[in-house]
Short mmCIF file of C-alpha atoms in Angstrom, two decimals:
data_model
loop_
_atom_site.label_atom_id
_atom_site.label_comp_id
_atom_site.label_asym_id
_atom_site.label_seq_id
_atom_site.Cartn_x
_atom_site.Cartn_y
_atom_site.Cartn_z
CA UNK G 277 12.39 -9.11 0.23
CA UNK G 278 8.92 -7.65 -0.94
CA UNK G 279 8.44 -3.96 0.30
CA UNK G 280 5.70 -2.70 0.30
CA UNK G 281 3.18 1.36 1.28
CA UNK G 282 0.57 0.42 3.56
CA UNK G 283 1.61 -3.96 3.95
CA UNK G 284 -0.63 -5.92 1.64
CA UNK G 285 -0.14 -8.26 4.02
CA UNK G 286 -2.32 -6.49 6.46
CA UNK G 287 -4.98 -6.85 4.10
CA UNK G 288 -4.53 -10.43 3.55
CA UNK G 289 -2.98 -10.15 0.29
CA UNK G 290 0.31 -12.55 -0.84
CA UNK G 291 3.14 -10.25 -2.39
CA UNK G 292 5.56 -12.85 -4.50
CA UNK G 293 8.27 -11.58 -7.01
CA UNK G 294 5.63 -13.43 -9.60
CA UNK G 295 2.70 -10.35 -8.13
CA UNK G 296 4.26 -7.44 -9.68
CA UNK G 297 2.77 -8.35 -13.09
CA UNK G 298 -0.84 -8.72 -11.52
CA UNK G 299 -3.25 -6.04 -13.41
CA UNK G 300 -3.85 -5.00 -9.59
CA UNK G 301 -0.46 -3.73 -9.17
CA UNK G 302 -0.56 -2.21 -12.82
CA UNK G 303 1.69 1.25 -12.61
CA UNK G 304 2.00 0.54 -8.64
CA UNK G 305 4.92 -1.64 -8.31
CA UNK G 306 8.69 -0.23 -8.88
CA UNK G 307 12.29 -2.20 -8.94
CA UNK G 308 16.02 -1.60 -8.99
CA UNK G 309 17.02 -1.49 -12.68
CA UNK G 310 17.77 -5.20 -13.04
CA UNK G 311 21.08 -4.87 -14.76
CA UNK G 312 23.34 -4.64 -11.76
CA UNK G 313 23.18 -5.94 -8.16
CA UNK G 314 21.14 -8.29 -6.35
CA UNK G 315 18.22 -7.40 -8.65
CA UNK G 316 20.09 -8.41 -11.51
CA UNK G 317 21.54 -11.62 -9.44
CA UNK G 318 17.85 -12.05 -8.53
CA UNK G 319 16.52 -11.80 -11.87
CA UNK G 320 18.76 -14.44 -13.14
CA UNK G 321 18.27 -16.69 -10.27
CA UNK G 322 14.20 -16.88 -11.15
CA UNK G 323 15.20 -17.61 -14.78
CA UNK G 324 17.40 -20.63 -13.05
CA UNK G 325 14.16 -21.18 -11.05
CA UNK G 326 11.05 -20.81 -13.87
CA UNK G 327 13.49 -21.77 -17.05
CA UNK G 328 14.34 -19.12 -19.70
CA UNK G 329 10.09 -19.22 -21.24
CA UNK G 330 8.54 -18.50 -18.23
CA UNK G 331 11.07 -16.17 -16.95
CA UNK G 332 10.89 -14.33 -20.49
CA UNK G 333 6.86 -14.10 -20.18
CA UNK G 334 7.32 -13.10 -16.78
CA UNK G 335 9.72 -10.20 -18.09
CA UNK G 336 7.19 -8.94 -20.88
CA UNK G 337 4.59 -9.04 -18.85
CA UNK G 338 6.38 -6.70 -15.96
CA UNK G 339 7.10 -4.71 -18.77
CA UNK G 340 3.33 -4.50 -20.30
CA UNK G 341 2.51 -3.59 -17.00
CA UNK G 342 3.77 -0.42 -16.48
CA UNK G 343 6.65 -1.60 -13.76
CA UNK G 344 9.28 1.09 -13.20
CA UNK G 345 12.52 0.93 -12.79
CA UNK G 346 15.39 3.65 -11.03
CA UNK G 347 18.68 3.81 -10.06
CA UNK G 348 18.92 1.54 -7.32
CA UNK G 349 16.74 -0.06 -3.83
CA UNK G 350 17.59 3.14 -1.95
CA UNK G 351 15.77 5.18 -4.23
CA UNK G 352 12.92 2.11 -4.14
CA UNK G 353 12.61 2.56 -0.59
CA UNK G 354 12.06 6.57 -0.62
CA UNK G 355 9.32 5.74 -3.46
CA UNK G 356 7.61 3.48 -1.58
CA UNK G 357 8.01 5.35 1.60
CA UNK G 358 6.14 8.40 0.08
CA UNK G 359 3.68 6.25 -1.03
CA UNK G 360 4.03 6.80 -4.82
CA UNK G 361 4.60 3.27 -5.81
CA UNK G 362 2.45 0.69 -3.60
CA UNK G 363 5.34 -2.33 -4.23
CA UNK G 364 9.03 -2.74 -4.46
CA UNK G 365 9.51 -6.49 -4.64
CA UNK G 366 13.30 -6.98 -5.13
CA UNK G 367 13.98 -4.65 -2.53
CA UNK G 368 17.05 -5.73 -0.17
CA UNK G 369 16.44 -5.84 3.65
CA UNK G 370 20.05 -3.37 4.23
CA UNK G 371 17.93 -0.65 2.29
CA UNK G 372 14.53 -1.48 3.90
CA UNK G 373 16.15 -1.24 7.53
CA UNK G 374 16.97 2.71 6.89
CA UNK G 375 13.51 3.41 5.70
CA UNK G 376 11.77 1.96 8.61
CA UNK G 377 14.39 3.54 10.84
CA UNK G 378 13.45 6.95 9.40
CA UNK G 379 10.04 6.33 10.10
CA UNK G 380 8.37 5.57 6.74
CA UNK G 381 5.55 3.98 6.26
CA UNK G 382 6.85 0.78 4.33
CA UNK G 383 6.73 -3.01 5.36
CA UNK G 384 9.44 -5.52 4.59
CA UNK G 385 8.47 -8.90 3.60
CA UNK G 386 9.76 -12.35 2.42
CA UNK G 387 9.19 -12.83 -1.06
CA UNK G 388 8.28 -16.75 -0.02
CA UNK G 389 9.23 -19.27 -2.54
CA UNK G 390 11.16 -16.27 -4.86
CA UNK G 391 13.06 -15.21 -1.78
CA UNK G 392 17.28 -14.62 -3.17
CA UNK G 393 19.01 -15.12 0.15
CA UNK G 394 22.53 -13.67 -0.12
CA UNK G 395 24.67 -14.38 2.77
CA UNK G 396 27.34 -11.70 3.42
CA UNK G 397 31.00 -12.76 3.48
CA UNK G 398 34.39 -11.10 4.60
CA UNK G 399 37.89 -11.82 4.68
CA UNK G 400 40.83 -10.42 5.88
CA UNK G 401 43.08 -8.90 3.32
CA UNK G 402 46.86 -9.44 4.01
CA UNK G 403 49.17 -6.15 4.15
CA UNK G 404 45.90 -4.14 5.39
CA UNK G 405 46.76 -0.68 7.16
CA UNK G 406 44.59 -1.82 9.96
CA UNK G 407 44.12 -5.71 10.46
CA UNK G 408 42.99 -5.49 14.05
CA UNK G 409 39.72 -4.11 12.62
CA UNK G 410 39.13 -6.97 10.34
CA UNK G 411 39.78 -9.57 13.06
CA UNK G 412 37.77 -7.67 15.74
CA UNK G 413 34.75 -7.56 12.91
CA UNK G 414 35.21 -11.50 11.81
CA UNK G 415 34.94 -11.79 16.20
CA UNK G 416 32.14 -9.62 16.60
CA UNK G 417 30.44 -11.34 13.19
CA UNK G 418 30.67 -14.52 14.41
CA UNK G 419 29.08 -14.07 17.66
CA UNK G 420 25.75 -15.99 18.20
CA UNK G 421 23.64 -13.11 18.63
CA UNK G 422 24.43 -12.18 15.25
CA UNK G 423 24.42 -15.38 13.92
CA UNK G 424 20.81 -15.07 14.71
CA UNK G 425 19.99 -12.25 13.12
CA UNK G 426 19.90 -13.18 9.57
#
């Protein structure tokens, strides 16, 4: 998902993963440091994607363009939200939901043909304390309504 201070989108502009080395968004765009997490999964995926030359172009030119990088999307969401950064591209819709909750000013947005969909998965654990819970959540996850809203 493509976050994002005052939506590009509004303005007609196309935010892809490939945007954030755009001279445009030079100094403006921030990520999750890339070594852990789903921006590291996502990182690797576009090398899959682009193959390693692209993907290592891609890299230098992120890095040429003044991209920065923090602790984690929570901390991308806050930076965004104050409106220091304009774009945080790799930004994962469980930390985007928050923000908008608390009433920042951000905008979530598929990153189109980039998008890293990660489905979320669960299983009981056998000998848990409490396995009630786990089957009540795998009932309540299951449910259409929820089904729906992925």
């Amino acid at each position: 998902m493509g976050l994002e201070h005052e939506p590009a989108w509004a303005r007609g502009v196309a935010v892809e993963s490939h945007s954030a080395d755009e001279w445009q968004w030079r100094g403006k765009v921030v990520i999750a440091l890339p070594l852990f997490g789903s921006t590291a999964t996502h990182f690797q995926v576009l090398r899959q994607r682009w193959g390693a030359a692209k993907w290592q172009a891609w890299c230098r030119a992120l890095s040429a363009n003044g991209v920065m990088t923090v602790d984690g999307n929570s901390v991308v969401v806050q930076l965004v939200g104050r409106g220091e950064v304009a774009l945080g591209p790799f930004t994962d819709s469980d930390d985007v939901r928050p923000g908008l909750r608390n009433g920042l000013p951000i905008a979530g947005q598929p990153l189109g043909r980039d998008a890293l969909i990660i489905r979320n998965t669960f299983g009981p654990i056998r000998g848990a304390p409490t396995p009630g819970l786990g089957q009540a959540f795998g009932q309540v996850s299951a449910i259409p309504k929820v089904l729906r809203a992925r």
